[in-house]
PDB file of N, CA, C and O in Angstrom:
ATOM      1  N   ALA H1113     117.983  81.803 -78.701  1.00 88.00           N
ATOM      2  CA  ALA H1113     118.836  82.214 -79.838  1.00 88.00           C
ATOM      3  C   ALA H1113     118.150  83.410 -80.563  1.00 88.00           C
ATOM      4  O   ALA H1113     118.863  84.169 -81.179  1.00 88.00           O
ATOM      5  N   LYS H1114     116.903  83.542 -80.542  1.00 92.00           N
ATOM      6  CA  LYS H1114     116.144  84.675 -81.156  1.00 92.00           C
ATOM      7  C   LYS H1114     116.479  85.980 -80.583  1.00 92.00           C
ATOM      8  O   LYS H1114     116.468  87.032 -81.244  1.00 92.00           O
ATOM      9  N   THR H1115     116.514  86.115 -79.203  1.00 92.00           N
ATOM     10  CA  THR H1115     116.646  87.291 -78.498  1.00 92.00           C
ATOM     11  C   THR H1115     117.785  87.474 -77.554  1.00 92.00           C
ATOM     12  O   THR H1115     118.118  88.518 -77.127  1.00 92.00           O
ATOM     13  N   ALA H1116     118.470  86.434 -77.196  1.00 94.00           N
ATOM     14  CA  ALA H1116     119.452  86.416 -76.193  1.00 94.00           C
ATOM     15  C   ALA H1116     120.718  87.172 -76.795  1.00 94.00           C
ATOM     16  O   ALA H1116     120.900  87.184 -78.014  1.00 94.00           O
ATOM     17  N   THR H1117     121.498  87.805 -75.907  1.00 93.00           N
ATOM     18  CA  THR H1117     122.688  88.482 -76.350  1.00 93.00           C
ATOM     19  C   THR H1117     123.740  87.432 -76.349  1.00 93.00           C
ATOM     20  O   THR H1117     124.066  86.869 -75.271  1.00 93.00           O
ATOM     21  N   LEU H1118     124.378  87.203 -77.513  1.00 93.00           N
ATOM     22  CA  LEU H1118     125.257  86.161 -77.710  1.00 93.00           C
ATOM     23  C   LEU H1118     126.662  86.709 -78.284  1.00 93.00           C
ATOM     24  O   LEU H1118     126.548  87.461 -79.231  1.00 93.00           O
ATOM     25  N   ASP H1119     127.684  86.366 -77.677  1.00 92.00           N
ATOM     26  CA  ASP H1119     128.989  86.744 -78.195  1.00 92.00           C
ATOM     27  C   ASP H1119     129.428  85.787 -79.388  1.00 92.00           C
ATOM     28  O   ASP H1119     130.202  86.156 -80.295  1.00 92.00           O
ATOM     29  N   GLY H1120     128.932  84.623 -79.276  1.00 93.00           N
ATOM     30  CA  GLY H1120     129.332  83.572 -80.270  1.00 93.00           C
ATOM     31  C   GLY H1120     128.659  82.305 -79.768  1.00 93.00           C
ATOM     32  O   GLY H1120     128.146  82.062 -78.707  1.00 93.00           O
ATOM     33  N   ALA H1121     128.746  81.200 -80.698  1.00 94.00           N
ATOM     34  CA  ALA H1121     128.164  79.954 -80.328  1.00 94.00           C
ATOM     35  C   ALA H1121     128.932  78.846 -80.986  1.00 94.00           C
ATOM     36  O   ALA H1121     129.520  79.013 -82.109  1.00 94.00           O
ATOM     37  N   ILE H1122     129.074  77.720 -80.245  1.00 93.00           N
ATOM     38  CA  ILE H1122     129.655  76.518 -80.841  1.00 93.00           C
ATOM     39  C   ILE H1122     128.536  75.524 -80.903  1.00 93.00           C
ATOM     40  O   ILE H1122     127.882  75.170 -79.872  1.00 93.00           O
ATOM     41  N   LEU H1123     128.229  74.980 -82.100  1.00 91.00           N
ATOM     42  CA  LEU H1123     127.077  74.167 -82.201  1.00 91.00           C
ATOM     43  C   LEU H1123     127.348  72.743 -82.645  1.00 91.00           C
ATOM     44  O   LEU H1123     128.235  72.565 -83.414  1.00 91.00           O
ATOM     45  N   ASN H1124     126.613  71.826 -82.211  1.00 88.00           N
ATOM     46  CA  ASN H1124     126.613  70.434 -82.656  1.00 88.00           C
ATOM     47  C   ASN H1124     125.943  70.382 -83.935  1.00 88.00           C
ATOM     48  O   ASN H1124     124.810  70.996 -84.150  1.00 88.00           O
ATOM     49  N   VAL H1125     126.491  69.792 -84.983  1.00 81.00           N
ATOM     50  CA  VAL H1125     125.947  69.795 -86.350  1.00 81.00           C
ATOM     51  C   VAL H1125     124.579  68.965 -86.371  1.00 81.00           C
ATOM     52  O   VAL H1125     123.657  69.507 -87.026  1.00 81.00           O
ATOM     53  N   LEU H1126     124.486  67.911 -85.619  1.00 79.00           N
ATOM     54  CA  LEU H1126     123.198  67.098 -85.633  1.00 79.00           C
ATOM     55  C   LEU H1126     122.769  66.973 -84.180  1.00 79.00           C
ATOM     56  O   LEU H1126     123.559  66.772 -83.241  1.00 79.00           O
ATOM     57  N   ILE H1127     121.502  67.168 -84.049  1.00 83.00           N
ATOM     58  CA  ILE H1127     120.811  67.045 -82.772  1.00 83.00           C
ATOM     59  C   ILE H1127     119.615  66.103 -82.961  1.00 83.00           C
ATOM     60  O   ILE H1127     118.817  66.423 -83.851  1.00 83.00           O
ATOM     61  N   GLY H1128     119.608  64.958 -82.292  1.00 86.00           N
ATOM     62  CA  GLY H1128     118.546  63.985 -82.530  1.00 86.00           C
ATOM     63  C   GLY H1128     118.509  63.530 -83.929  1.00 86.00           C
ATOM     64  O   GLY H1128     117.302  63.195 -84.468  1.00 86.00           O
ATOM     65  N   GLY H1129     119.621  63.473 -84.655  1.00 82.00           N
ATOM     66  CA  GLY H1129     119.595  63.010 -86.002  1.00 82.00           C
ATOM     67  C   GLY H1129     119.267  64.115 -87.049  1.00 82.00           C
ATOM     68  O   GLY H1129     119.193  63.772 -88.284  1.00 82.00           O
ATOM     69  N   GLU H1130     118.937  65.273 -86.570  1.00 84.00           N
ATOM     70  CA  GLU H1130     118.530  66.313 -87.523  1.00 84.00           C
ATOM     71  C   GLU H1130     119.500  67.411 -87.541  1.00 84.00           C
ATOM     72  O   GLU H1130     120.108  67.791 -86.536  1.00 84.00           O
ATOM     73  N   ARG H1131     119.839  68.064 -88.635  1.00 83.00           N
ATOM     74  CA  ARG H1131     120.651  69.080 -88.935  1.00 83.00           C
ATOM     75  C   ARG H1131     120.083  70.426 -88.220  1.00 83.00           C
ATOM     76  O   ARG H1131     118.853  70.543 -88.033  1.00 83.00           O
ATOM     77  N   ILE H1132     121.003  71.278 -87.868  1.00 87.00           N
ATOM     78  CA  ILE H1132     120.591  72.518 -87.171  1.00 87.00           C
ATOM     79  C   ILE H1132     120.654  73.681 -87.999  1.00 87.00           C
ATOM     80  O   ILE H1132     120.871  74.849 -87.605  1.00 87.00           O
ATOM     81  N   ASP H1133     120.413  73.530 -89.366  1.00 87.00           N
ATOM     82  CA  ASP H1133     120.498  74.648 -90.305  1.00 87.00           C
ATOM     83  C   ASP H1133     119.579  75.872 -89.886  1.00 87.00           C
ATOM     84  O   ASP H1133     119.995  76.982 -90.075  1.00 87.00           O
ATOM     85  N   PRO H1134     118.274  75.640 -89.429  1.00 91.00           N
ATOM     86  CA  PRO H1134     117.514  76.781 -89.035  1.00 91.00           C
ATOM     87  C   PRO H1134     118.207  77.651 -87.934  1.00 91.00           C
ATOM     88  O   PRO H1134     118.133  78.799 -88.126  1.00 91.00           O
ATOM     89  N   LEU H1135     118.830  76.994 -87.105  1.00 92.00           N
ATOM     90  CA  LEU H1135     119.580  77.719 -85.935  1.00 92.00           C
ATOM     91  C   LEU H1135     120.790  78.583 -86.593  1.00 92.00           C
ATOM     92  O   LEU H1135     120.999  79.713 -86.285  1.00 92.00           O
ATOM     93  N   CYS H1136     121.412  77.876 -87.529  1.00 91.00           N
ATOM     94  CA  CYS H1136     122.580  78.586 -88.185  1.00 91.00           C
ATOM     95  C   CYS H1136     122.125  79.782 -88.967  1.00 91.00           C
ATOM     96  O   CYS H1136     122.752  80.781 -88.836  1.00 91.00           O
ATOM     97  N   LYS H1137     121.034  79.603 -89.695  1.00 92.00           N
ATOM     98  CA  LYS H1137     120.462  80.742 -90.426  1.00 92.00           C
ATOM     99  C   LYS H1137     120.011  81.933 -89.477  1.00 92.00           C
ATOM    100  O   LYS H1137     120.271  83.046 -89.804  1.00 92.00           O
ATOM    101  N   LEU H1138     119.486  81.563 -88.331  1.00 95.00           N
ATOM    102  CA  LEU H1138     119.025  82.546 -87.399  1.00 95.00           C
ATOM    103  C   LEU H1138     120.244  83.307 -86.859  1.00 95.00           C
ATOM    104  O   LEU H1138     120.358  84.586 -86.768  1.00 95.00           O
ATOM    105  N   LEU H1139     121.339  82.598 -86.503  1.00 94.00           N
ATOM    106  CA  LEU H1139     122.530  83.220 -85.879  1.00 94.00           C
ATOM    107  C   LEU H1139     123.208  84.103 -86.889  1.00 94.00           C
ATOM    108  O   LEU H1139     123.645  85.161 -86.635  1.00 94.00           O
ATOM    109  N   GLU H1140     123.229  83.525 -88.156  1.00 92.00           N
ATOM    110  CA  GLU H1140     123.936  84.314 -89.204  1.00 92.00           C
ATOM    111  C   GLU H1140     123.182  85.576 -89.512  1.00 92.00           C
ATOM    112  O   GLU H1140     123.764  86.713 -89.608  1.00 92.00           O
ATOM    113  N   ALA H1141     121.853  85.615 -89.489  1.00 94.00           N
ATOM    114  CA  ALA H1141     121.060  86.793 -89.759  1.00 94.00           C
ATOM    115  C   ALA H1141     121.250  87.753 -88.577  1.00 94.00           C
ATOM    116  O   ALA H1141     121.274  88.992 -88.896  1.00 94.00           O
ATOM    117  N   ARG H1142     121.494  87.335 -87.403  1.00 94.00           N
ATOM    118  CA  ARG H1142     121.714  88.224 -86.210  1.00 94.00           C
ATOM    119  C   ARG H1142     123.123  88.633 -86.122  1.00 94.00           C
ATOM    120  O   ARG H1142     123.479  89.472 -85.357  1.00 94.00           O
ATOM    121  N   GLY H1143     124.022  88.153 -87.040  1.00 92.00           N
ATOM    122  CA  GLY H1143     125.433  88.437 -86.999  1.00 92.00           C
ATOM    123  C   GLY H1143     126.220  87.915 -85.846  1.00 92.00           C
ATOM    124  O   GLY H1143     127.301  88.380 -85.416  1.00 92.00           O
ATOM    125  N   VAL H1144     125.668  86.727 -85.190  1.00 93.00           N
ATOM    126  CA  VAL H1144     126.365  86.035 -84.240  1.00 93.00           C
ATOM    127  C   VAL H1144     127.354  85.073 -84.750  1.00 93.00           C
ATOM    128  O   VAL H1144     126.958  84.185 -85.510  1.00 93.00           O
ATOM    129  N   PRO H1145     128.617  85.140 -84.489  1.00 93.00           N
ATOM    130  CA  PRO H1145     129.630  84.214 -84.984  1.00 93.00           C
ATOM    131  C   PRO H1145     129.302  82.791 -84.385  1.00 93.00           C
ATOM    132  O   PRO H1145     129.017  82.634 -83.262  1.00 93.00           O
ATOM    133  N   PHE H1146     129.503  81.782 -85.199  1.00 93.00           N
ATOM    134  CA  PHE H1146     129.333  80.407 -84.755  1.00 93.00           C
ATOM    135  C   PHE H1146     130.291  79.498 -85.485  1.00 93.00           C
ATOM    136  O   PHE H1146     130.843  79.805 -86.526  1.00 93.00           O
ATOM    137  N   ALA H1147     130.572  78.391 -84.817  1.00 92.00           N
ATOM    138  CA  ALA H1147     131.433  77.333 -85.243  1.00 92.00           C
ATOM    139  C   ALA H1147     130.730  76.000 -84.960  1.00 92.00           C
ATOM    140  O   ALA H1147     129.741  75.966 -84.204  1.00 92.00           O
ATOM    141  N   PHE H1148     131.246  74.955 -85.439  1.00 89.00           N
ATOM    142  CA  PHE H1148     130.742  73.671 -85.155  1.00 89.00           C
ATOM    143  C   PHE H1148     131.613  72.734 -84.392  1.00 89.00           C
ATOM    144  O   PHE H1148     132.852  72.788 -84.485  1.00 89.00           O
ATOM    145  N   ALA H1149     131.002  71.872 -83.566  1.00 87.00           N
ATOM    146  CA  ALA H1149     131.662  70.839 -82.832  1.00 87.00           C
ATOM    147  C   ALA H1149     130.962  69.558 -83.377  1.00 87.00           C
ATOM    148  O   ALA H1149     129.781  69.406 -83.241  1.00 87.00           O
ATOM    149  N   THR H1150     131.813  68.771 -83.935  1.00 82.00           N
ATOM    150  CA  THR H1150     131.165  67.549 -84.652  1.00 82.00           C
ATOM    151  C   THR H1150     132.167  66.413 -84.558  1.00 82.00           C
ATOM    152  O   THR H1150     133.355  66.518 -84.524  1.00 82.00           O
ATOM    153  N   GLY H1151     131.484  65.274 -84.668  1.00 78.00           N
ATOM    154  CA  GLY H1151     132.271  64.006 -84.857  1.00 78.00           C
ATOM    155  C   GLY H1151     132.024  63.422 -86.285  1.00 78.00           C
ATOM    156  O   GLY H1151     132.541  62.446 -86.712  1.00 78.00           O
ATOM    157  N   VAL H1152     131.145  64.183 -87.066  1.00 68.00           N
ATOM    158  CA  VAL H1152     130.834  63.743 -88.410  1.00 68.00           C
ATOM    159  C   VAL H1152     131.295  64.801 -89.335  1.00 68.00           C
ATOM    160  O   VAL H1152     130.497  65.699 -89.614  1.00 68.00           O
ATOM    161  N   THR H1153     132.455  64.635 -89.864  1.00 61.00           N
ATOM    162  CA  THR H1153     133.039  65.794 -90.777  1.00 61.00           C
ATOM    163  C   THR H1153     132.171  66.067 -92.023  1.00 61.00           C
ATOM    164  O   THR H1153     131.981  67.164 -92.346  1.00 61.00           O
ATOM    165  N   ALA H1154     131.587  65.041 -92.641  1.00 59.00           N
ATOM    166  CA  ALA H1154     130.833  65.291 -93.858  1.00 59.00           C
ATOM    167  C   ALA H1154     129.549  66.083 -93.548  1.00 59.00           C
ATOM    168  O   ALA H1154     129.141  66.878 -94.350  1.00 59.00           O
ATOM    169  N   GLU H1155     128.948  66.006 -92.390  1.00 55.00           N
ATOM    170  CA  GLU H1155     127.739  66.791 -92.013  1.00 55.00           C
ATOM    171  C   GLU H1155     128.176  68.294 -91.861  1.00 55.00           C
ATOM    172  O   GLU H1155     127.348  69.121 -92.181  1.00 55.00           O
ATOM    173  N   ALA H1156     129.300  68.573 -91.360  1.00 54.00           N
ATOM    174  CA  ALA H1156     129.736  69.939 -91.149  1.00 54.00           C
ATOM    175  C   ALA H1156     130.225  70.569 -92.518  1.00 54.00           C
ATOM    176  O   ALA H1156     130.394  71.780 -92.631  1.00 54.00           O
ATOM    177  N   ASP H1157     130.447  69.739 -93.529  1.00 58.00           N
ATOM    178  CA  ASP H1157     130.901  70.224 -94.809  1.00 58.00           C
ATOM    179  C   ASP H1157     129.856  70.613 -95.764  1.00 58.00           C
ATOM    180  O   ASP H1157     130.163  70.851 -96.896  1.00 58.00           O
ATOM    181  N   LYS H1158     128.631  70.712 -95.318  1.00 65.00           N
ATOM    182  CA  LYS H1158     127.588  71.207 -96.178  1.00 65.00           C
ATOM    183  C   LYS H1158     128.018  72.494 -96.808  1.00 65.00           C
ATOM    184  O   LYS H1158     128.561  73.421 -96.063  1.00 65.00           O
ATOM    185  N   GLU H1159     127.883  72.713 -98.037  1.00 68.00           N
ATOM    186  CA  GLU H1159     128.424  73.906 -98.784  1.00 68.00           C
ATOM    187  C   GLU H1159     128.194  75.263 -98.109  1.00 68.00           C
ATOM    188  O   GLU H1159     129.072  76.071 -97.979  1.00 68.00           O
ATOM    189  N   GLN H1160     126.912  75.328 -97.619  1.00 77.00           N
ATOM    190  CA  GLN H1160     126.551  76.666 -97.071  1.00 77.00           C
ATOM    191  C   GLN H1160     127.381  76.964 -95.781  1.00 77.00           C
ATOM    192  O   GLN H1160     127.644  78.095 -95.490  1.00 77.00           O
ATOM    193  N   TRP H1161     127.787  76.018 -95.115  1.00 77.00           N
ATOM    194  CA  TRP H1161     128.485  76.216 -93.777  1.00 77.00           C
ATOM    195  C   TRP H1161     129.952  75.663 -93.848  1.00 77.00           C
ATOM    196  O   TRP H1161     130.600  75.779 -92.825  1.00 77.00           O
ATOM    197  N   SER H1162     130.416  75.335 -94.928  1.00 79.00           N
ATOM    198  CA  SER H1162     131.812  74.691 -95.011  1.00 79.00           C
ATOM    199  C   SER H1162     132.873  75.712 -94.607  1.00 79.00           C
ATOM    200  O   SER H1162     133.993  75.235 -94.245  1.00 79.00           O
ATOM    201  N   SER H1163     132.726  76.994 -94.743  1.00 83.00           N
ATOM    202  CA  SER H1163     133.744  77.893 -94.214  1.00 83.00           C
ATOM    203  C   SER H1163     133.793  78.211 -92.817  1.00 83.00           C
ATOM    204  O   SER H1163     134.708  78.859 -92.296  1.00 83.00           O
ATOM    205  N   ARG H1164     132.800  77.692 -92.090  1.00 87.00           N
ATOM    206  CA  ARG H1164     132.726  77.896 -90.635  1.00 87.00           C
ATOM    207  C   ARG H1164     133.788  77.107 -89.919  1.00 87.00           C
ATOM    208  O   ARG H1164     134.045  76.012 -90.308  1.00 87.00           O
ATOM    209  N   PRO H1165     134.424  77.749 -88.888  1.00 88.00           N
ATOM    210  CA  PRO H1165     135.410  76.919 -88.086  1.00 88.00           C
ATOM    211  C   PRO H1165     134.737  75.748 -87.438  1.00 88.00           C
ATOM    212  O   PRO H1165     133.507  75.698 -87.280  1.00 88.00           O
ATOM    213  N   ARG H1166     135.539  74.749 -87.043  1.00 87.00           N
ATOM    214  CA  ARG H1166     134.985  73.495 -86.434  1.00 87.00           C
ATOM    215  C   ARG H1166     136.023  72.896 -85.613  1.00 87.00           C
ATOM    216  O   ARG H1166     137.259  73.038 -85.847  1.00 87.00           O
ATOM    217  N   ILE H1167     135.593  72.149 -84.561  1.00 89.00           N
ATOM    218  CA  ILE H1167     136.458  71.242 -83.773  1.00 89.00           C
ATOM    219  C   ILE H1167     135.783  69.913 -83.886  1.00 89.00           C
ATOM    220  O   ILE H1167     134.630  69.802 -83.889  1.00 89.00           O
ATOM    221  N   LEU H1168     136.704  68.924 -83.983  1.00 88.00           N
ATOM    222  CA  LEU H1168     136.269  67.576 -84.072  1.00 88.00           C
ATOM    223  C   LEU H1168     136.198  66.950 -82.755  1.00 88.00           C
ATOM    224  O   LEU H1168     137.119  67.056 -81.921  1.00 88.00           O
ATOM    225  N   LYS H1169     135.168  66.071 -82.494  1.00 87.00           N
ATOM    226  CA  LYS H1169     135.026  65.336 -81.293  1.00 87.00           C
ATOM    227  C   LYS H1169     135.922  64.110 -81.388  1.00 87.00           C
ATOM    228  O   LYS H1169     136.066  63.522 -82.523  1.00 87.00           O
ATOM    229  N   PRO H1170     136.472  63.675 -80.253  1.00 90.00           N
ATOM    230  CA  PRO H1170     136.526  64.334 -79.009  1.00 90.00           C
ATOM    231  C   PRO H1170     137.455  65.458 -78.990  1.00 90.00           C
ATOM    232  O   PRO H1170     138.480  65.442 -79.708  1.00 90.00           O
ATOM    233  N   PHE H1171     137.107  66.462 -78.192  1.00 91.00           N
ATOM    234  CA  PHE H1171     137.996  67.694 -78.112  1.00 91.00           C
ATOM    235  C   PHE H1171     138.288  67.948 -76.704  1.00 91.00           C
ATOM    236  O   PHE H1171     137.561  67.545 -75.745  1.00 91.00           O
ATOM    237  N   ALA H1172     139.294  68.735 -76.413  1.00 94.00           N
ATOM    238  CA  ALA H1172     139.734  69.115 -75.028  1.00 94.00           C
ATOM    239  C   ALA H1172     139.080  70.506 -74.743  1.00 94.00           C
ATOM    240  O   ALA H1172     138.788  71.250 -75.620  1.00 94.00           O
ATOM    241  N   ALA H1173     138.920  70.790 -73.493  1.00 94.00           N
ATOM    242  CA  ALA H1173     138.453  72.131 -73.017  1.00 94.00           C
ATOM    243  C   ALA H1173     139.239  73.237 -73.661  1.00 94.00           C
ATOM    244  O   ALA H1173     138.669  74.250 -74.015  1.00 94.00           O
ATOM    245  N   GLU H1174     140.570  73.054 -73.724  1.00 94.00           N
ATOM    246  CA  GLU H1174     141.406  74.111 -74.385  1.00 94.00           C
ATOM    247  C   GLU H1174     141.006  74.346 -75.780  1.00 94.00           C
ATOM    248  O   GLU H1174     141.106  75.497 -76.282  1.00 94.00           O
ATOM    249  N   ASP H1175     140.591  73.389 -76.545  1.00 92.00           N
ATOM    250  CA  ASP H1175     140.157  73.558 -77.891  1.00 92.00           C
ATOM    251  C   ASP H1175     138.967  74.413 -77.974  1.00 92.00           C
ATOM    252  O   ASP H1175     138.735  75.352 -78.838  1.00 92.00           O
ATOM    253  N   VAL H1176     137.938  74.310 -77.080  1.00 93.00           N
ATOM    254  CA  VAL H1176     136.715  75.044 -77.013  1.00 93.00           C
ATOM    255  C   VAL H1176     137.109  76.474 -76.664  1.00 93.00           C
ATOM    256  O   VAL H1176     136.606  77.376 -77.340  1.00 93.00           O
ATOM    257  N   THR H1177     137.945  76.691 -75.736  1.00 94.00           N
ATOM    258  CA  THR H1177     138.434  78.035 -75.259  1.00 94.00           C
ATOM    259  C   THR H1177     139.003  78.760 -76.476  1.00 94.00           C
ATOM    260  O   THR H1177     138.685  79.915 -76.711  1.00 94.00           O
ATOM    261  N   ARG H1178     139.911  78.096 -77.164  1.00 93.00           N
ATOM    262  CA  ARG H1178     140.609  78.758 -78.277  1.00 93.00           C
ATOM    263  C   ARG H1178     139.733  79.076 -79.417  1.00 93.00           C
ATOM    264  O   ARG H1178     139.769  80.189 -79.975  1.00 93.00           O
ATOM    265  N   LEU H1179     138.714  78.224 -79.698  1.00 93.00           N
ATOM    266  CA  LEU H1179     137.790  78.426 -80.759  1.00 93.00           C
ATOM    267  C   LEU H1179     136.810  79.518 -80.331  1.00 93.00           C
ATOM    268  O   LEU H1179     136.570  80.483 -81.217  1.00 93.00           O
ATOM    269  N   MET H1180     136.334  79.626 -79.201  1.00 92.00           N
ATOM    270  CA  MET H1180     135.479  80.656 -78.854  1.00 92.00           C
ATOM    271  C   MET H1180     136.174  82.007 -78.825  1.00 92.00           C
ATOM    272  O   MET H1180     135.615  83.037 -79.281  1.00 92.00           O
ATOM    273  N   GLN H1181     137.396  82.081 -78.328  1.00 92.00           N
ATOM    274  CA  GLN H1181     138.151  83.309 -78.384  1.00 92.00           C
ATOM    275  C   GLN H1181     138.323  83.779 -79.839  1.00 92.00           C
ATOM    276  O   GLN H1181     138.197  84.983 -80.092  1.00 92.00           O
ATOM    277  N   ALA H1182     138.682  82.883 -80.684  1.00 91.00           N
ATOM    278  CA  ALA H1182     138.789  83.196 -82.153  1.00 91.00           C
ATOM    279  C   ALA H1182     137.493  83.813 -82.669  1.00 91.00           C
ATOM    280  O   ALA H1182     137.434  84.820 -83.511  1.00 91.00           O
ATOM    281  N   LEU H1183     136.370  83.161 -82.346  1.00 90.00           N
ATOM    282  CA  LEU H1183     135.022  83.598 -82.805  1.00 90.00           C
ATOM    283  C   LEU H1183     134.772  85.032 -82.321  1.00 90.00           C
ATOM    284  O   LEU H1183     134.292  85.861 -83.078  1.00 90.00           O
ATOM    285  N   ILE H1184     135.038  85.359 -81.096  1.00 87.00           N
ATOM    286  CA  ILE H1184     134.558  86.670 -80.619  1.00 87.00           C
ATOM    287  C   ILE H1184     135.593  87.825 -80.911  1.00 87.00           C
ATOM    288  O   ILE H1184     135.207  88.902 -80.814  1.00 87.00           O
ATOM    289  N   GLU H1185     136.724  87.285 -81.377  1.00 87.00           N
ATOM    290  CA  GLU H1185     137.738  88.302 -81.675  1.00 87.00           C
ATOM    291  C   GLU H1185     137.767  88.679 -83.193  1.00 87.00           C
ATOM    292  O   GLU H1185     138.399  89.565 -83.592  1.00 87.00           O
ATOM    293  N   THR H1186     137.004  87.863 -83.953  1.00 74.00           N
ATOM    294  CA  THR H1186     136.873  88.126 -85.392  1.00 74.00           C
ATOM    295  C   THR H1186     135.804  89.065 -85.704  1.00 74.00           C
ATOM    296  O   THR H1186     134.650  88.780 -85.275  1.00 74.00           O
ATOM    297  N   PRO H1187     135.971  90.067 -86.496  1.00 59.00           N
ATOM    298  CA  PRO H1187     134.898  90.985 -86.779  1.00 59.00           C
ATOM    299  C   PRO H1187     133.801  90.213 -87.549  1.00 59.00           C
ATOM    300  O   PRO H1187     133.987  89.297 -88.320  1.00 59.00           O
ATOM    301  N   ALA H1188     132.533  90.683 -87.350  1.00 55.00           N
ATOM    302  CA  ALA H1188     131.368  89.991 -87.950  1.00 55.00           C
ATOM    303  C   ALA H1188     131.513  89.997 -89.369  1.00 55.00           C
ATOM    304  O   ALA H1188     132.067  91.008 -90.052  1.00 55.00           O
ATOM    305  N   GLY H1189     131.017  88.923 -90.021  1.00 46.00           N
ATOM    306  CA  GLY H1189     131.071  88.738 -91.408  1.00 46.00           C
ATOM    307  C   GLY H1189     132.382  88.281 -91.977  1.00 46.00           C
ATOM    308  O   GLY H1189     132.617  88.114 -93.281  1.00 46.00           O
ATOM    309  N   GLN H1190     133.403  87.938 -91.162  1.00 45.00           N
ATOM    310  CA  GLN H1190     134.638  87.480 -91.706  1.00 45.00           C
ATOM    311  C   GLN H1190     134.921  85.974 -91.326  1.00 45.00           C
ATOM    312  O   GLN H1190     134.398  85.478 -90.489  1.00 45.00           O
TER     313      GLN H1190
END
């Protein structure tokens, strides 16, 4: 995530019981659009990230496709 060329990212809110805030901060600093995939809505609602798009688990492949298309079609910072 530090150096790879990324068009966008869909992130799980919790990995191994820990929040992924450091990764979110890194992607945000690089201008990489990201969204969340989560089954725990309260965890995705942390104020700092509450405006980010999300899909709730379980989700269909079409949901992921639509979300990724929206991420890469939206200008950075919006």
